[in-house]
Tab-separated table of C-alpha atoms and ligand atoms in Angstrom:
chain	number	residue	atom	x	y	z
A	1	MET	CA	100.617	37.193	-39.825
A	2	ALA	CA	97.983	39.684	-38.738
A	3	ILE	CA	100.114	42.691	-39.620
A	4	ASP	CA	102.094	43.264	-42.804
A	5	VAL	CA	102.955	46.890	-43.593
A	6	ARG	CA	105.339	48.574	-46.006
A	7	ALA	CA	106.936	51.996	-46.337
A	8	HIS	CA	109.020	52.932	-49.371
A	9	GLY	CA	112.287	54.867	-49.584
A	10	ARG	CA	112.608	58.116	-51.547
A	11	VAL	CA	114.880	60.125	-53.780
A	12	ASN	CA	114.646	63.866	-54.008
A	13	LEU	CA	114.473	65.176	-57.574
A	14	ILE	CA	115.108	68.787	-56.569
A	15	GLY	CA	114.713	71.033	-53.524
A	16	ASP	CA	117.292	70.050	-50.932
A	17	HIS	CA	117.724	71.799	-47.590
A	18	THR	CA	114.653	73.906	-48.301
A	19	ASP	CA	112.162	71.980	-46.156
A	20	TYR	CA	113.225	73.153	-42.681
A	21	SER	CA	112.839	76.799	-43.654
A	22	GLY	CA	109.330	76.270	-45.053
A	23	GLY	CA	110.264	76.055	-48.738
A	24	TRP	CA	109.423	73.742	-51.640
A	25	VAL	CA	110.641	70.200	-52.280
A	26	LEU	CA	110.012	67.597	-54.993
A	27	PRO	CA	110.839	64.118	-53.695
A	28	MET	CA	109.611	60.814	-55.147
A	29	PRO	CA	109.044	57.500	-53.361
A	30	ILE	CA	111.053	54.652	-54.919
A	31	ALA	CA	110.285	50.948	-55.286
A	32	PRO	CA	112.531	49.522	-52.502
A	33	PHE	CA	110.723	49.378	-49.183
A	34	THR	CA	110.935	48.453	-45.517
A	35	SER	CA	108.354	46.022	-44.200
A	36	ILE	CA	107.201	44.927	-40.781
A	37	THR	CA	105.310	41.698	-40.265
A	38	GLY	CA	104.022	40.356	-36.974
A	39	ASP	CA	101.159	40.164	-34.524
A	40	PHE	CA	99.765	42.203	-31.705
A	41	VAL	CA	100.342	40.455	-28.366
A	42	ASP	CA	99.048	40.800	-24.811
A	43	GLY	CA	100.673	43.487	-22.710
A	44	ASP	CA	102.231	46.550	-24.206
A	45	ASP	CA	105.853	45.635	-24.909
A	46	TRP	CA	107.281	45.716	-28.423
A	47	HIS	CA	109.674	43.024	-29.626
A	48	LEU	CA	111.172	43.488	-33.075
A	49	SER	CA	113.823	41.450	-34.825
A	50	SER	CA	115.616	42.565	-37.948
A	51	GLU	CA	117.187	40.625	-40.764
A	52	ASN	CA	120.105	43.102	-40.616
A	53	ASP	CA	120.947	42.726	-36.928
A	54	PRO	CA	121.219	39.664	-34.673
A	55	ASP	CA	120.166	41.850	-31.706
A	56	MET	CA	116.481	42.229	-31.065
A	57	VAL	CA	114.781	45.447	-30.016
A	58	HIS	CA	112.796	45.041	-26.832
A	59	LEU	CA	110.844	48.080	-25.765
A	60	PRO	CA	108.958	48.030	-22.530
A	61	LEU	CA	106.384	50.831	-22.693
A	62	PRO	CA	106.079	53.682	-21.838
A	63	ILE	CA	109.320	54.956	-23.348
A	64	ASP	CA	111.035	57.898	-21.642
A	65	ASP	CA	114.157	58.391	-23.691
A	66	PRO	CA	114.177	56.940	-27.233
A	67	SER	CA	117.736	58.183	-27.817
A	68	SER	CA	119.220	55.700	-25.320
A	69	VAL	CA	117.652	52.540	-26.821
A	70	ARG	CA	119.912	49.754	-28.095
A	71	PRO	CA	120.484	48.513	-30.743
A	72	GLU	CA	120.482	51.957	-32.386
A	73	TRP	CA	117.830	51.271	-35.021
A	74	GLY	CA	115.442	50.662	-32.112
A	75	ARG	CA	115.615	54.398	-31.351
A	76	TYR	CA	113.469	55.174	-34.386
A	77	VAL	CA	110.954	52.547	-33.305
A	78	ALA	CA	110.930	53.921	-29.760
A	79	GLY	CA	110.626	57.505	-30.993
A	80	VAL	CA	107.537	56.689	-33.062
A	81	LEU	CA	105.893	54.692	-30.274
A	82	ALA	CA	106.533	57.539	-27.826
A	83	GLU	CA	104.862	59.954	-30.282
A	84	VAL	CA	101.886	57.662	-30.834
A	85	ALA	CA	101.434	57.460	-27.056
A	86	ARG	CA	101.804	61.229	-26.783
A	87	SER	CA	98.935	61.635	-29.279
A	88	GLY	CA	96.675	60.009	-26.677
A	89	ARG	CA	96.391	56.640	-28.446
A	90	ARG	CA	97.066	53.376	-26.690
A	91	VAL	CA	100.120	51.507	-27.991
A	92	ARG	CA	99.344	47.801	-28.116
A	93	GLY	CA	102.046	45.186	-27.539
A	94	PHE	CA	103.562	43.782	-30.729
A	95	ARG	CA	105.991	41.075	-31.780
A	96	GLY	CA	107.359	41.158	-35.277
A	97	ARG	CA	110.189	41.358	-37.762
A	98	VAL	CA	111.609	44.193	-39.855
A	99	SER	CA	113.159	43.658	-43.232
A	100	THR	CA	114.324	46.215	-45.723
A	101	GLU	CA	115.406	46.519	-49.322
A	102	LEU	CA	116.856	49.973	-48.603
A	103	PRO	CA	120.581	50.196	-48.019
A	104	ILE	CA	121.050	51.789	-44.577
A	105	GLY	CA	122.783	55.195	-44.517
A	106	SER	CA	122.581	55.589	-48.288
A	107	GLY	CA	120.533	58.784	-48.398
A	108	LEU	CA	117.370	56.967	-49.534
A	109	SER	CA	115.560	57.648	-46.247
A	110	SER	CA	115.796	54.220	-44.686
A	111	SER	CA	115.188	55.765	-41.254
A	112	ALA	CA	112.046	57.626	-42.369
A	113	ALA	CA	110.774	54.416	-44.023
A	114	LEU	CA	111.298	52.523	-40.749
A	115	GLU	CA	109.484	55.280	-38.833
A	116	VAL	CA	106.505	55.321	-41.196
A	117	ALA	CA	106.305	51.502	-41.153
A	118	VAL	CA	106.291	51.478	-37.323
A	119	ALA	CA	103.617	54.198	-37.297
A	120	ARG	CA	101.499	52.157	-39.722
A	121	VAL	CA	101.672	49.178	-37.356
A	122	ALA	CA	101.036	51.181	-34.189
A	123	LEU	CA	98.185	53.136	-35.771
A	124	SER	CA	96.508	50.215	-37.525
A	125	GLY	CA	92.788	50.447	-36.978
A	126	GLU	CA	93.089	54.123	-35.971
A	127	HIS	CA	92.387	57.149	-38.081
A	128	ALA	CA	95.537	59.160	-38.853
A	129	ASP	CA	96.141	61.006	-42.121
A	130	ALA	CA	99.499	61.145	-43.917
A	131	LEU	CA	100.388	64.537	-42.447
A	132	GLU	CA	99.768	63.431	-38.878
A	133	VAL	CA	101.830	60.296	-39.454
A	134	ALA	CA	104.634	62.360	-41.016
A	135	GLU	CA	104.668	64.884	-38.179
A	136	MET	CA	104.851	62.132	-35.559
A	137	CYS	CA	107.672	60.451	-37.478
A	138	ARG	CA	109.584	63.707	-37.894
A	139	ARG	CA	109.428	64.375	-34.143
A	140	ALA	CA	110.442	60.742	-33.582
A	141	GLU	CA	113.508	61.253	-35.779
A	142	HIS	CA	114.480	64.377	-33.792
A	143	ARG	CA	114.151	62.460	-30.515
A	144	ALA	CA	115.816	59.294	-31.761
A	145	SER	CA	118.801	60.692	-33.623
A	146	GLY	CA	119.015	64.334	-32.570
A	147	VAL	CA	119.030	65.345	-36.271
A	148	PRO	CA	116.756	68.415	-36.644
A	149	CYS	CA	115.385	67.197	-39.981
A	150	GLY	CA	112.583	68.803	-41.953
A	151	ILE	CA	109.331	67.077	-42.955
A	152	MET	CA	110.233	66.108	-46.537
A	153	ASP	CA	111.181	62.450	-46.133
A	154	GLN	CA	108.433	61.441	-43.746
A	155	LEU	CA	105.683	63.281	-45.639
A	156	CYS	CA	106.825	62.027	-49.039
A	157	ILE	CA	106.846	58.438	-47.768
A	158	ALA	CA	103.563	58.724	-45.851
A	159	ALA	CA	101.680	60.462	-48.677
A	160	GLY	CA	103.344	59.257	-51.877
A	161	GLU	CA	103.479	56.277	-54.191
A	162	PRO	CA	106.579	54.807	-55.866
A	163	GLY	CA	107.497	56.532	-59.115
A	164	ARG	CA	105.173	59.535	-58.572
A	165	PRO	CA	106.936	62.785	-57.602
A	166	VAL	CA	105.272	64.881	-54.893
A	167	LEU	CA	105.523	68.629	-54.671
A	168	ILE	CA	105.456	69.579	-50.993
A	169	ASP	CA	104.880	73.106	-49.762
A	170	CYS	CA	106.702	72.963	-46.436
A	171	THR	CA	104.860	76.018	-45.097
A	172	SER	CA	101.245	74.968	-45.724
A	173	LEU	CA	102.268	71.266	-45.628
A	174	THR	CA	100.189	70.503	-48.691
A	175	VAL	CA	101.166	67.744	-51.096
A	176	GLU	CA	100.520	67.670	-54.830
A	177	HIS	CA	101.295	64.737	-57.111
A	178	VAL	CA	103.093	65.912	-60.253
A	179	PRO	CA	103.611	63.106	-62.798
A	180	LEU	CA	106.913	62.782	-64.619
A	181	PRO	CA	106.391	63.797	-68.247
A	182	PRO	CA	106.618	61.050	-70.882
A	183	GLY	CA	110.045	60.541	-72.433
A	184	VAL	CA	112.165	60.709	-69.265
A	185	ARG	CA	112.985	58.385	-66.390
A	186	VAL	CA	114.694	58.798	-63.037
A	187	THR	CA	117.558	56.614	-61.818
A	188	TYR	CA	119.705	56.779	-58.700
A	189	GLU	CA	123.077	55.379	-57.808
A	190	PHE	CA	124.556	54.815	-54.386
A	191	VAL	CA	128.011	56.411	-54.085
A	192	THR	CA	129.215	56.566	-50.460
A	193	PRO	CA	127.606	55.970	-47.059
A	194	ARG	CA	126.563	58.978	-45.071
A	195	ARG	CA	125.270	59.750	-41.622
A	196	LEU	CA	123.492	62.992	-40.826
A	197	ALA	CA	123.909	62.665	-37.053
A	198	GLY	CA	127.244	64.289	-36.272
A	199	SER	CA	127.442	65.849	-39.766
A	200	GLU	CA	127.089	69.542	-40.520
A	201	TYR	CA	123.351	69.098	-41.105
A	202	ALA	CA	122.453	70.758	-37.787
A	203	THR	CA	124.876	73.617	-38.551
A	204	ARG	CA	123.084	74.216	-41.867
A	205	VAL	CA	119.731	74.340	-40.066
A	206	LYS	CA	121.176	76.989	-37.688
A	207	GLU	CA	122.671	78.974	-40.566
A	208	SER	CA	119.314	79.009	-42.338
A	209	GLN	CA	117.675	80.266	-39.137
A	210	LEU	CA	120.277	83.046	-38.907
A	211	ALA	CA	119.526	84.048	-42.493
A	212	THR	CA	115.795	84.080	-41.715
A	213	GLU	CA	116.407	86.372	-38.726
A	214	MET	CA	118.281	88.730	-41.051
A	215	ILE	CA	115.994	88.874	-44.104
A	216	GLY	CA	112.712	87.206	-43.109
A	217	PRO	CA	111.138	83.986	-44.471
A	218	LEU	CA	113.541	82.636	-47.095
A	219	ARG	CA	110.871	81.362	-49.438
A	220	GLU	CA	109.629	84.933	-49.842
A	221	ALA	CA	113.091	86.467	-50.147
A	222	ASP	CA	114.760	87.282	-53.442
A	223	ILE	CA	118.389	87.427	-54.483
A	224	SER	CA	118.698	91.169	-53.698
A	225	ASP	CA	117.646	90.401	-50.073
A	226	VAL	CA	120.319	87.709	-49.996
A	227	GLU	CA	122.993	90.118	-51.235
A	228	SER	CA	122.235	92.396	-48.243
A	229	ILE	CA	123.533	89.742	-45.797
A	230	ALA	CA	126.962	90.877	-44.568
A	231	ASP	CA	128.283	87.517	-43.314
A	232	PRO	CA	129.653	85.713	-46.401
A	233	VAL	CA	128.884	82.203	-45.134
A	234	VAL	CA	125.278	82.982	-44.153
A	235	ARG	CA	124.892	84.833	-47.478
A	236	ARG	CA	125.959	81.746	-49.437
A	237	ARG	CA	123.651	79.472	-47.432
A	238	ALA	CA	120.726	81.845	-48.012
A	239	ARG	CA	121.561	82.086	-51.722
A	240	HIS	CA	121.268	78.311	-52.013
A	241	ILE	CA	117.894	78.164	-50.257
A	242	VAL	CA	116.367	81.135	-52.084
A	243	SER	CA	117.566	79.973	-55.507
A	244	GLU	CA	116.658	76.333	-54.794
A	245	ASN	CA	113.062	77.273	-53.971
A	246	HIS	CA	112.832	79.005	-57.359
A	247	ARG	CA	114.388	75.995	-59.058
A	248	VAL	CA	111.776	73.635	-57.588
A	249	LEU	CA	108.931	75.726	-58.982
A	250	ASP	CA	110.721	76.154	-62.331
A	251	PHE	CA	111.307	72.392	-62.462
A	252	VAL	CA	107.608	71.697	-61.889
A	253	ALA	CA	106.720	74.188	-64.639
A	254	ALA	CA	109.218	72.424	-66.945
A	255	MET	CA	107.665	69.033	-66.073
A	256	ARG	CA	104.242	70.383	-66.997
A	257	SER	CA	105.440	71.763	-70.320
A	258	ARG	CA	107.482	68.579	-71.036
A	259	ASP	CA	110.656	70.637	-71.253
A	260	HIS	CA	113.152	67.870	-70.533
A	261	GLU	CA	116.222	70.000	-71.222
A	262	SER	CA	115.240	72.615	-68.624
A	263	MET	CA	114.495	69.912	-66.063
A	264	GLY	CA	118.015	68.528	-66.525
A	265	ARG	CA	119.636	71.968	-66.441
A	266	LEU	CA	117.862	72.867	-63.188
A	267	MET	CA	119.097	69.650	-61.551
A	268	VAL	CA	122.677	70.505	-62.499
A	269	GLU	CA	122.266	74.064	-61.177
A	270	SER	CA	120.881	72.619	-57.966
A	271	HIS	CA	123.939	70.414	-57.587
A	272	ARG	CA	126.319	73.329	-58.181
A	273	SER	CA	124.451	75.345	-55.575
A	274	MET	CA	124.906	72.573	-53.002
A	275	GLN	CA	128.524	72.148	-54.058
A	276	PHE	CA	129.572	75.802	-53.780
A	277	ASP	CA	126.978	77.672	-51.686
A	278	TYR	CA	125.471	75.146	-49.286
A	279	GLU	CA	128.571	72.951	-49.124
A	280	THR	CA	126.733	69.703	-48.519
A	281	SER	CA	128.522	67.813	-51.283
A	282	THR	CA	131.895	66.067	-51.180
A	283	SER	CA	134.574	65.650	-53.835
A	284	THR	CA	133.537	62.008	-54.271
A	285	MET	CA	129.897	63.001	-54.805
A	286	ASP	CA	130.932	65.791	-57.215
A	287	ALA	CA	132.999	63.302	-59.233
A	288	ALA	CA	130.068	60.863	-59.344
A	289	VAL	CA	127.761	63.643	-60.606
A	290	GLU	CA	130.282	64.560	-63.349
A	291	ARG	CA	130.622	60.903	-64.370
A	292	THR	CA	126.854	60.568	-64.578
A	293	LEU	CA	126.502	63.784	-66.585
A	294	ALA	CA	128.948	62.393	-69.160
A	295	GLU	CA	126.573	59.516	-69.962
A	296	ARG	CA	124.791	59.915	-73.279
A	297	ASP	CA	121.174	59.672	-72.150
A	298	VAL	CA	121.584	61.873	-69.040
A	299	LEU	CA	119.777	65.199	-69.009
A	300	GLY	CA	120.730	66.191	-65.466
A	301	ALA	CA	122.154	64.783	-62.237
A	302	ARG	CA	122.646	65.896	-58.670
A	303	LEU	CA	123.381	64.776	-55.167
A	304	THR	CA	120.064	63.882	-53.539
A	305	GLY	CA	119.014	64.446	-49.930
A	306	GLY	CA	120.916	65.571	-46.851
A	307	GLY	CA	124.326	65.245	-48.464
A	308	PHE	CA	127.855	64.548	-47.183
A	309	GLY	CA	127.613	61.290	-49.181
A	310	GLY	CA	124.679	59.162	-50.280
A	311	CYS	CA	123.204	58.874	-53.772
A	312	VAL	CA	123.258	60.665	-57.105
A	313	VAL	CA	119.864	61.030	-58.778
A	314	ALA	CA	119.752	61.357	-62.564
A	315	LEU	CA	117.151	62.336	-65.123
A	316	ARG	CA	117.536	60.322	-68.331
A	317	ARG	CA	115.972	60.271	-71.752
A	318	ASP	CA	113.766	57.217	-71.912
A	319	GLY	CA	114.300	54.641	-74.625
B	1	GLA	C1	117.440	64.933	-44.965
B	1	GLA	C2	116.325	65.434	-44.047
B	1	GLA	C3	115.254	66.191	-44.829
B	1	GLA	C4	115.870	67.255	-45.741
B	1	GLA	C5	117.029	66.669	-46.549
B	1	GLA	C6	117.732	67.716	-47.347
B	1	GLA	O1	116.955	63.942	-45.824
B	1	GLA	O2	115.722	64.358	-43.348
B	1	GLA	O3	114.330	66.770	-43.947
B	1	GLA	O4	116.266	68.380	-45.011
B	1	GLA	O5	117.971	66.013	-45.726
B	1	GLA	O6	116.889	68.211	-48.325
């Protein structure tokens, strides 16, 4: 095979629903990955098979509307190829196969991993840095699924390495690798499937925009600004984002000073904030977090990612 690319999934240690308002996030790529193998072919059509679906994706180029492609996973492929073409690069024909170790719809960013893998194939031999790849893939996700996601998943996957957390400033779009301190490890557990399309994700994005119109950029706001918001729902949403941005920076400071207890406490506070203020958790996810917190070696646990289901991420004492 001429082409063999990989893109890993991710968990988010802390900083959820802060990316689309320009805040801070601390995700970490994980070992399971999506791979694409295949060869470039004459012409410019893409043919992809998947070990998870008997139906093949056939994309004659150029692609006008990625959101109408079938089977559905082909929409992410089409979205990325449309973005690569929009960047002025020629998309070469390709025939290949996708396989993945990431459970689909589990909150481990299987769609972003597919997007980044497709971009790595389509851009092979071209110069494109991680940020450009991530921005193309984010726009592809918007076009493919209609979910107005932030940049976290795509940038973490494009720029990161498994097991190494990345601190992303979603305003300057800079990425800094922050190693986990010795003595702790991160685990994650799949609880229930989730789908962001059709969920309240887009409503949360709108609510955060409303809050920004009221008090200015949320990453610069403080809790007294939040308390000035009259609408109780928008106030709660803003309180989550403003406090979560602080928690990300406090968590990074705790990582640097090897303060394991504070790291765990901040993860629990982050979960409570999503549970009560941002309302992206569910009773099943809350119960799974409580169960995890009751385990002896667990320092902290929280729902990770977009929410409404998915995975619980935990920080544990090592050894
Ligand atoms: C999803 C989105 C991300 C981010 C998270 C919540 O994973 O794709 O951009 O908003 O939800 O932190």
